[in-house]
Coordinates of C-alpha atoms and ligand atoms in Angstrom, one line a residue:
M156 CA 107.4 124.9 107.4
I157 CA 107.7 126.7 104.0
E158 CA 105.2 125.3 101.6
K159 CA 106.1 124.1 97.9
Q160 CA 106.0 127.0 95.8
N161 CA 107.5 128.2 92.1
S162 CA 110.2 130.1 92.0
N163 CA 111.1 133.5 90.5
I164 CA 114.6 134.1 91.4
T165 CA 115.6 137.8 90.9
I166 CA 119.2 139.5 91.3
S167 CA 118.1 140.8 94.6
E168 CA 117.2 137.2 95.5
V169 CA 121.1 136.5 95.0
K170 CA 121.7 139.6 97.2
K171 CA 119.3 138.3 99.9
Q172 CA 121.3 135.3 99.8
Q173 CA 124.5 137.4 100.6
Q174 CA 123.1 139.1 103.3
Y175 CA 122.0 135.7 105.0
M176 CA 125.6 135.0 104.5
Q177 CA 126.8 137.9 106.4
K178 CA 124.2 137.2 109.3
M179 CA 125.1 133.8 109.4
K180 CA 129.0 135.1 109.8
A181 CA 128.1 137.4 112.9
F182 CA 126.2 134.5 114.4
L183 CA 128.8 132.1 114.0
W184 CA 131.2 134.8 115.4
D185 CA 129.1 135.1 118.4
W186 CA 129.2 131.8 119.0
E187 CA 133.1 131.6 118.6
Q188 CA 133.3 134.2 121.2
K189 CA 131.0 132.5 123.7
T190 CA 132.8 129.1 123.3
G191 CA 136.1 129.5 122.0
Q192 CA 135.4 127.4 119.0
K193 CA 134.6 127.8 115.4
Q194 CA 131.6 126.1 114.3
S195 CA 132.5 123.1 111.7
Y196 CA 130.7 121.3 108.9
F197 CA 130.4 117.8 106.9
V198 CA 129.2 117.4 103.7
L199 CA 128.2 113.9 102.5
T200 CA 127.8 113.3 98.6
T201 CA 126.2 110.5 97.0
G202 CA 125.8 110.2 93.4
C203 CA 127.2 111.9 90.4
Q204 CA 129.6 114.5 89.3
M205 CA 126.5 117.0 89.3
N206 CA 125.9 116.4 93.0
A207 CA 129.6 116.5 93.8
H208 CA 129.8 119.8 92.0
D209 CA 126.8 120.8 93.9
S210 CA 128.2 120.4 97.1
E211 CA 131.2 122.1 96.5
K212 CA 128.9 125.2 96.2
L213 CA 127.4 124.2 99.5
A214 CA 130.7 124.1 101.1
G215 CA 131.5 127.4 99.5
M216 CA 128.6 129.0 101.2
L217 CA 129.3 127.6 104.4
E218 CA 133.0 128.7 104.3
T219 CA 131.8 132.0 103.4
M220 CA 129.6 132.0 106.3
G221 CA 132.7 131.2 108.8
Y222 CA 132.2 127.5 109.0
V223 CA 135.6 125.3 109.0
K224 CA 135.6 121.9 107.3
S225 CA 135.1 119.0 109.9
P226 CA 137.1 115.6 109.3
T227 CA 134.5 113.8 111.0
E228 CA 130.9 113.6 110.8
E229 CA 130.3 113.0 114.3
N230 CA 132.2 116.0 115.8
A231 CA 130.6 118.6 112.7
D232 CA 128.1 121.1 114.2
F233 CA 126.5 121.1 110.7
V234 CA 125.9 117.9 108.5
I235 CA 124.3 118.2 105.4
Y236 CA 123.9 115.0 102.8
N237 CA 123.5 115.7 99.3
T238 CA 121.8 112.9 98.0
C239 CA 121.2 110.9 94.8
C240 CA 118.0 108.9 93.8
I241 CA 118.9 107.4 90.6
R242 CA 118.8 103.3 92.0
E243 CA 117.3 102.6 95.0
N244 CA 120.3 101.5 97.0
A245 CA 121.5 105.2 96.5
E246 CA 118.5 105.9 98.9
E247 CA 119.0 103.3 101.3
K248 CA 122.5 104.2 101.9
V249 CA 121.1 107.4 103.0
Y250 CA 118.6 106.2 105.1
G251 CA 121.2 104.2 106.8
R252 CA 123.7 106.9 107.3
L253 CA 120.7 108.9 108.6
G254 CA 120.2 106.2 111.5
R255 CA 123.6 106.7 112.5
L256 CA 123.4 110.4 112.6
K257 CA 120.5 110.4 115.0
Y258 CA 122.5 109.1 117.3
Y259 CA 125.7 111.3 116.9
K260 CA 123.0 114.2 117.3
K261 CA 122.0 112.6 120.9
Q262 CA 125.5 113.0 121.9
N263 CA 125.7 116.1 120.4
K264 CA 122.7 118.4 120.9
N265 CA 124.0 121.5 119.0
M266 CA 124.1 119.5 115.7
K267 CA 122.1 120.5 112.9
I268 CA 121.5 118.4 110.1
A269 CA 120.3 119.0 106.8
L270 CA 119.2 117.0 103.7
C271 CA 119.2 118.2 100.2
G272 CA 119.5 117.1 96.4
C273 CA 117.6 114.6 94.0
M274 CA 116.1 112.3 97.2
T275 CA 114.4 115.2 98.4
Q276 CA 112.3 116.2 95.4
Q277 CA 110.3 113.1 95.8
D278 CA 106.8 113.5 97.6
V279 CA 107.3 109.6 99.0
V280 CA 110.7 110.7 100.4
I281 CA 109.6 113.9 102.2
E282 CA 106.3 111.8 103.8
K283 CA 108.6 109.3 105.2
L284 CA 110.9 112.0 106.5
Q285 CA 108.0 114.0 108.1
K286 CA 106.6 110.7 109.7
S287 CA 110.2 109.2 110.8
Y288 CA 113.3 111.4 110.5
K289 CA 111.7 114.4 112.8
F290 CA 115.5 115.1 114.1
I291 CA 116.3 116.5 110.5
D292 CA 116.4 120.2 110.6
I293 CA 116.5 121.5 107.0
V294 CA 115.0 119.6 104.3
F295 CA 115.5 121.3 100.7
G296 CA 116.0 120.5 97.2
T297 CA 117.9 120.6 93.8
F298 CA 116.0 124.0 92.7
N299 CA 116.9 126.0 95.5
L300 CA 120.2 125.0 96.7
Y301 CA 121.4 128.7 96.7
K302 CA 119.3 129.3 99.6
L303 CA 121.0 127.3 102.1
P304 CA 122.1 130.8 104.1
E305 CA 118.3 131.6 104.7
L306 CA 117.4 128.3 105.3
L307 CA 120.3 127.7 107.8
Y308 CA 119.6 131.1 109.6
H309 CA 115.8 130.4 109.9
S310 CA 116.7 127.0 111.5
M311 CA 119.0 128.7 114.2
Q312 CA 115.8 130.6 115.2
T313 CA 113.6 127.6 115.0
E314 CA 112.5 124.3 116.7
G315 CA 111.3 121.6 114.3
T316 CA 112.1 120.5 110.6
L317 CA 112.2 123.3 107.7
F318 CA 111.0 121.9 104.4
D319 CA 111.5 123.9 101.3
I320 CA 111.1 122.1 98.2
W321 CA 110.1 123.5 95.2
K322 CA 108.2 121.9 92.3
E323 CA 110.1 123.3 89.7
A324 CA 113.5 125.4 88.5
G325 CA 113.7 129.1 88.5
E326 CA 116.0 130.8 86.9
I327 CA 119.4 130.0 86.9
V328 CA 121.5 131.4 89.8
E329 CA 124.9 132.5 88.8
D330 CA 127.9 133.4 91.3
I331 CA 127.3 131.0 94.3
P332 CA 130.7 130.8 96.2
T333 CA 132.5 127.6 95.4
M334 CA 134.8 125.5 97.2
Y335 CA 136.9 123.5 94.6
Q336 CA 138.1 120.1 95.9
S337 CA 141.1 120.3 93.4
A338 CA 143.9 123.1 92.8
F339 CA 143.7 121.8 88.9
Q340 CA 140.7 120.1 87.9
A341 CA 137.2 121.8 88.0
S342 CA 133.8 121.0 87.1
V343 CA 131.5 123.3 85.4
N344 CA 127.9 123.3 84.6
V345 CA 126.6 123.8 81.0
T346 CA 123.2 122.6 81.6
Y347 CA 120.6 121.9 84.3
G348 CA 117.7 119.1 84.2
C349 CA 116.9 117.0 81.6
E350 CA 113.7 116.3 79.3
N351 CA 114.6 113.2 77.9
F352 CA 112.3 111.1 79.9
C353 CA 114.3 107.5 79.4
S354 CA 111.4 105.4 81.0
Y355 CA 113.6 104.1 83.5
C356 CA 115.1 107.5 84.9
I357 CA 113.7 109.6 87.8
V358 CA 116.4 112.4 86.9
P359 CA 113.8 114.5 84.8
Y360 CA 111.4 114.3 87.6
V361 CA 113.7 115.5 90.3
R362 CA 115.8 118.0 88.1
G363 CA 113.6 119.6 86.1
K364 CA 113.4 120.8 82.3
E365 CA 116.6 121.2 80.6
R366 CA 118.0 124.8 81.2
S367 CA 121.6 126.2 79.6
R368 CA 123.8 128.5 81.4
K369 CA 124.6 131.6 78.9
P370 CA 127.9 131.0 77.2
E371 CA 129.1 134.3 78.6
D372 CA 128.5 133.2 82.2
I373 CA 130.5 129.9 81.5
L374 CA 133.3 131.6 79.7
H375 CA 133.6 134.1 82.6
E376 CA 134.1 131.3 85.1
V377 CA 136.4 129.2 83.0
E378 CA 138.5 132.1 82.7
Q379 CA 138.4 132.8 86.2
L380 CA 139.5 129.1 86.9
A381 CA 142.3 129.4 84.5
Q382 CA 143.4 132.2 86.4
N383 CA 143.4 130.3 89.6
G384 CA 145.7 127.5 88.1
I385 CA 142.8 125.2 86.9
K386 CA 144.3 123.1 83.9
E387 CA 141.3 120.5 83.4
I388 CA 137.7 121.1 83.4
M389 CA 134.6 119.1 82.9
L390 CA 131.7 120.7 81.6
L391 CA 128.8 119.3 83.3
G392 CA 125.2 118.3 82.0
Q393 CA 122.6 115.7 82.0
N394 CA 123.1 115.7 78.0
V395 CA 125.6 118.2 77.0
N396 CA 125.0 117.8 73.2
S397 CA 121.7 119.6 73.5
Y398 CA 123.0 122.5 75.0
G399 CA 122.4 125.9 74.0
K400 CA 119.0 125.1 72.1
N401 CA 116.8 127.1 74.3
L402 CA 119.0 130.2 74.7
E403 CA 118.0 133.6 73.8
H404 CA 120.8 133.6 71.1
P405 CA 121.1 129.7 70.5
L406 CA 124.5 128.3 70.5
S407 CA 125.4 124.6 69.6
F408 CA 127.6 122.8 72.3
A409 CA 130.4 122.4 69.6
K410 CA 130.5 126.3 69.3
L411 CA 130.5 126.4 73.1
L412 CA 133.5 124.1 73.2
Q413 CA 135.6 125.8 70.6
K414 CA 135.0 129.3 72.5
I415 CA 136.3 127.2 75.6
N416 CA 139.2 126.0 73.7
Q417 CA 140.7 129.4 73.2
V418 CA 140.6 130.1 77.0
E419 CA 144.5 130.5 78.2
G420 CA 145.8 128.3 80.7
I421 CA 143.0 125.5 80.2
E422 CA 144.9 122.5 78.6
R423 CA 142.2 119.9 78.9
I424 CA 138.6 120.0 78.2
R425 CA 136.2 117.1 78.9
F426 CA 132.4 116.8 79.0
M427 CA 129.8 114.4 80.0
T428 CA 127.0 113.1 79.7
S429 CA 126.5 112.7 76.0
H430 CA 123.3 111.5 74.7
P431 CA 124.1 109.6 71.3
K432 CA 120.7 110.9 69.7
D433 CA 122.1 114.4 70.1
L434 CA 125.8 113.6 69.3
S435 CA 126.5 116.1 66.0
D436 CA 129.1 115.8 63.2
E437 CA 129.9 119.2 64.0
L438 CA 130.7 118.2 67.8
I439 CA 132.8 115.2 66.0
E440 CA 134.8 117.6 64.2
T441 CA 135.2 119.8 67.0
I442 CA 136.5 117.0 69.2
K443 CA 138.8 116.4 66.5
N444 CA 140.1 119.7 66.0
C445 CA 140.3 121.5 69.1
K446 CA 143.7 120.5 70.9
K447 CA 142.3 121.0 74.5
V448 CA 138.9 118.7 73.7
C449 CA 140.1 115.3 75.1
N450 CA 139.8 112.3 72.7
Y451 CA 137.5 110.7 74.8
I452 CA 134.0 110.5 75.2
H453 CA 131.4 108.9 77.4
L454 CA 128.3 107.6 75.1
P455 CA 126.0 105.5 77.0
I456 CA 124.2 102.9 75.2
Q457 CA 122.2 101.5 78.1
S458 CA 121.4 98.3 76.0
G459 CA 122.4 96.8 72.9
S460 CA 118.8 95.7 72.0
S461 CA 116.9 98.1 69.6
E462 CA 113.7 96.7 70.9
I463 CA 114.6 97.6 74.7
L464 CA 116.0 100.8 73.6
K465 CA 112.7 101.7 71.9
R466 CA 111.2 100.7 75.2
M467 CA 113.4 102.6 77.1
N468 CA 112.5 105.8 75.1
R469 CA 116.3 106.3 73.9
R470 CA 115.5 107.3 70.4
Y471 CA 118.2 105.5 68.6
T472 CA 118.7 101.9 67.6
K473 CA 121.9 99.6 68.0
E474 CA 122.5 100.2 64.4
Q475 CA 122.4 103.8 64.8
Y476 CA 124.6 103.9 67.6
L477 CA 127.3 101.8 66.1
E478 CA 127.1 104.1 63.2
L479 CA 128.1 106.8 65.4
V480 CA 130.8 105.2 67.2
Q481 CA 132.4 104.2 63.6
K482 CA 132.2 108.0 62.9
L483 CA 134.0 108.9 66.1
K484 CA 136.5 106.4 65.2
N485 CA 136.8 107.2 61.6
A486 CA 137.3 111.1 62.5
I487 CA 139.5 110.7 65.6
P488 CA 141.4 106.9 65.1
D489 CA 142.5 107.2 68.8
I490 CA 139.4 108.4 70.5
T491 CA 138.4 105.9 73.7
I492 CA 134.8 105.5 74.3
S493 CA 133.2 104.9 77.7
T494 CA 129.5 103.8 78.7
D495 CA 126.7 103.3 81.0
I496 CA 125.0 99.8 80.6
I497 CA 121.8 98.9 82.5
V498 CA 120.9 94.9 82.8
G499 CA 117.4 93.6 83.5
F500 CA 115.4 96.2 82.0
P501 CA 111.7 95.0 82.0
G502 CA 111.2 92.4 79.5
E503 CA 114.9 91.8 78.9
T504 CA 115.1 88.5 77.2
E505 CA 118.5 86.4 76.8
Q506 CA 118.5 87.6 72.8
D507 CA 118.4 91.1 73.9
F508 CA 120.9 90.8 76.5
Q509 CA 123.3 89.2 73.6
E510 CA 122.9 92.2 71.7
T511 CA 124.3 94.3 74.3
L512 CA 127.2 92.0 74.5
D513 CA 127.6 92.4 70.8
V514 CA 128.0 96.2 71.1
I515 CA 130.6 95.8 73.7
R516 CA 132.6 93.5 71.9
Q517 CA 132.4 95.9 68.7
V518 CA 132.8 99.0 69.9
K519 CA 135.5 98.0 72.7
Y520 CA 134.7 100.2 75.6
C521 CA 138.0 101.6 77.9
T522 CA 135.4 101.6 80.7
A523 CA 131.9 100.7 81.2
F524 CA 129.6 101.7 84.2
T525 CA 127.1 98.6 84.4
F526 CA 123.9 98.9 86.6
I527 CA 121.1 96.4 87.5
Y528 CA 117.8 98.0 86.5
S529 CA 116.2 99.5 89.7
K530 CA 112.3 100.2 89.9
R531 CA 111.8 104.0 90.2
T532 CA 108.5 105.0 91.5
G533 CA 107.1 107.4 89.0
T534 CA 108.7 106.3 86.2
P535 CA 106.9 104.8 83.0
A536 CA 109.3 101.6 83.5
A537 CA 108.1 100.8 87.0
K538 CA 104.7 100.3 85.4
M539 CA 105.8 97.8 82.8
E540 CA 105.1 94.3 83.2
Q541 CA 107.8 91.4 82.8
Q542 CA 110.1 92.9 85.7
V543 CA 113.1 90.4 85.0
P544 CA 113.6 88.0 88.3
E545 CA 116.5 88.9 90.4
E546 CA 118.6 85.7 90.0
V547 CA 118.4 86.3 85.9
V548 CA 119.9 89.6 86.4
K549 CA 122.4 89.0 88.7
D550 CA 123.8 86.0 86.3
R551 CA 123.5 88.5 83.5
F552 CA 125.1 91.0 85.0
N553 CA 128.2 88.6 86.0
R554 CA 128.1 87.2 82.7
L555 CA 128.4 90.8 81.2
L556 CA 131.4 91.6 83.5
Q557 CA 133.1 88.5 82.1
V558 CA 132.8 89.9 78.5
L559 CA 133.3 93.9 79.3
N560 CA 136.7 93.1 81.5
P561 CA 138.8 91.3 78.9
I562 CA 137.9 94.0 76.4
V563 CA 138.9 96.9 78.8
E564 CA 142.1 94.9 79.2
E565 CA 142.6 94.9 75.6
V566 CA 142.1 98.7 75.1
H567 CA 144.5 99.1 78.0
Q568 CA 146.9 96.9 76.5
K569 CA 147.1 98.9 73.3
Q570 CA 148.6 101.9 75.4
V571 CA 151.7 100.0 76.4
G572 CA 154.6 101.2 74.6
T573 CA 153.1 104.5 74.0
I574 CA 154.3 107.7 75.6
A575 CA 151.5 109.9 76.9
N576 CA 151.0 113.4 78.9
V577 CA 149.5 112.4 82.2
L578 CA 147.7 114.9 84.5
V579 CA 149.0 113.7 88.1
E580 CA 146.0 113.7 90.3
E581 CA 147.3 112.2 93.7
V582 CA 149.3 109.8 95.8
S583 CA 147.8 106.1 95.4
K584 CA 145.7 105.2 98.5
Q585 CA 147.5 101.8 98.5
N586 CA 151.2 102.6 98.0
S587 CA 152.6 106.4 99.1
A588 CA 155.7 105.9 96.7
I589 CA 152.8 105.7 93.5
L590 CA 151.4 108.4 92.1
T591 CA 148.0 108.3 89.7
G592 CA 147.3 110.2 86.8
R593 CA 145.2 110.3 83.9
M594 CA 146.2 109.9 80.3
E595 CA 144.1 112.5 77.8
N596 CA 142.0 109.3 76.7
N597 CA 140.9 109.0 80.5
I598 CA 142.9 105.6 81.0
L599 CA 144.4 105.8 84.4
V600 CA 148.0 105.3 85.0
H601 CA 150.1 104.3 88.1
F602 CA 153.8 105.4 88.4
E603 CA 156.4 106.0 90.8
G604 CA 157.2 109.7 91.9
N605 CA 156.9 112.1 94.4
K606 CA 154.1 114.2 95.6
D607 CA 155.3 117.4 93.9
C608 CA 154.3 116.2 90.9
I609 CA 150.6 116.4 91.5
G610 CA 148.8 118.9 89.3
K611 CA 151.6 118.6 86.4
I612 CA 151.0 117.4 83.1
L613 CA 154.2 114.8 82.4
P614 CA 155.3 112.8 79.7
I615 CA 154.9 108.9 80.8
K616 CA 156.2 105.8 78.9
I617 CA 153.2 103.1 79.4
T618 CA 155.3 99.9 80.3
D619 CA 152.4 97.6 81.7
N620 CA 148.5 96.7 82.0
K621 CA 146.5 96.0 85.0
T622 CA 143.2 95.5 83.3
F623 CA 141.6 98.7 85.2
Y624 CA 144.8 101.1 84.9
V625 CA 148.3 100.9 83.1
I626 CA 151.7 101.2 84.9
G627 CA 154.2 103.7 83.6
E628 CA 157.3 105.4 84.0
R629 CA 158.4 109.0 84.2
I630 CA 160.8 110.2 81.2
G631 CA 160.7 113.8 81.8
Ligands
LIG271 N1 118.3 101.8 87.4 C1 119.4 101.4 87.2 N2 120.3 102.5 86.4 C2 119.8 103.5 85.8 N3 120.7 104.5 85.8 C3 119.5 105.6 85.1 N4 118.2 105.0 85.8 C4 118.1 103.8 86.4 C5 117.6 102.8 86.9 N5 116.6 103.1 87.3 C6 121.8 104.7 84.9 C7 121.9 105.1 83.5 C8 122.4 106.1 83.5 C9 123.5 106.3 84.8 C10 123.5 107.6 85.3 O1 122.7 105.7 85.3 O2 122.7 104.0 82.9 O3 123.1 106.6 82.6
LIG272 FE1 118.1 110.1 82.7 FE2 117.9 109.7 80.1 FE3 118.2 112.2 81.2 FE4 120.1 110.5 81.3 S1 119.3 111.4 79.4 S2 119.5 111.8 83.1 S3 119.3 108.6 81.4 S4 116.6 110.5 81.3

């Protein structure tokens, strides 16, 4: 077992991983000679886009080693779960699937299993794994994802579970091989970690303090993506608005966007998440003036009650949030806004909840991700008194959707009759004659077409509204 340690990552450390990838390649080649089969991998991702992008890096490293992707979990030689712990049900889902995985491993003795991501950064989880999940081969965390080749290689030589969890982040590791899921859309990290410490949130404890990537590294990655045909990029960070403050040569997020806006070949730039407390006028001007930066913003409110916001440690009031929204709408009249809302934070009264409904009615969100408050051990909110009874929370949650859905429909209805540029993403899962894509403002569009259109930006006339998406017709 490898003890918890603090990291000091150097270039040679990165080279070391490249060497381990080569060693694994040789190992897998030998295996193929003996068995006539390549070893396969399966990555399960839970949680946010940050995790989804981390999984692209895991897959990239595995494919560099010579693994091939397995369509099913049960037949894979290496299964890795990249986990989330933001709410309790995300963790329960993983424990449930691990139970099934144990059964698959009994059928396939060669199967290796790894667990990584946010869940494994918690001591309570490690204790549970040590006690009851001994069939897992490798457990690592969010700060040392890049070490997968080394851990896998060691695990091939040893029995038992290999634990490698770091307490805090080392330097940012660049140039990890990445298997992008899409040929035309890609995520790019701009910051890692979060130090806002919203009182309900576990992220600062499992993702560490905020670190910004150097602008030249980000630009280099975006340029390479553009050269490989990527049209839309999503810049990722827990709070992109505070990007660049701790760099050796500080640079604002707005300035970073302006630089990325100049990269030839990139047609759309999105970003998430924006913390309202750090949204600058410079950023609003940049969204307005940079052609490629989409007129869409994800701006989590969490609660409409200034009292609850204070106890959530969000550092803005209802009035400040609404002012910010007004500023955005004044500067960019066709902007769409989405949000995150938590229902049932400790001490939330009916009056507090009504304030949240009031914000929804005033802002008119195009989408809202709505969550029931989940108590996370180790966060300040977990110790707060007056946890709201479950039936009250459920009732509020349902009432929230009843207010929200007609508003989402209203925002979508406004699109009817307009002509929008739609980046075509995929064939609809329900109907193979239908394609789905997104307008610049992130609204989902369904229209008839064939799959050759996937990856193209097409003009589409919006003809109808279906609450959570709109219907369109191709006009060019
Ligand atoms: N309970 C419920 N929702 C939460 N979120 C973060 N922590 C919790 C929690 N403990 C939500 C917030 C955040 C989104 C990513 O997840 O709304 O913006
Ligand atoms: Fe969590 Fe708040 Fe950081 Fe978002 S800004 S990740 S909600 S602590």
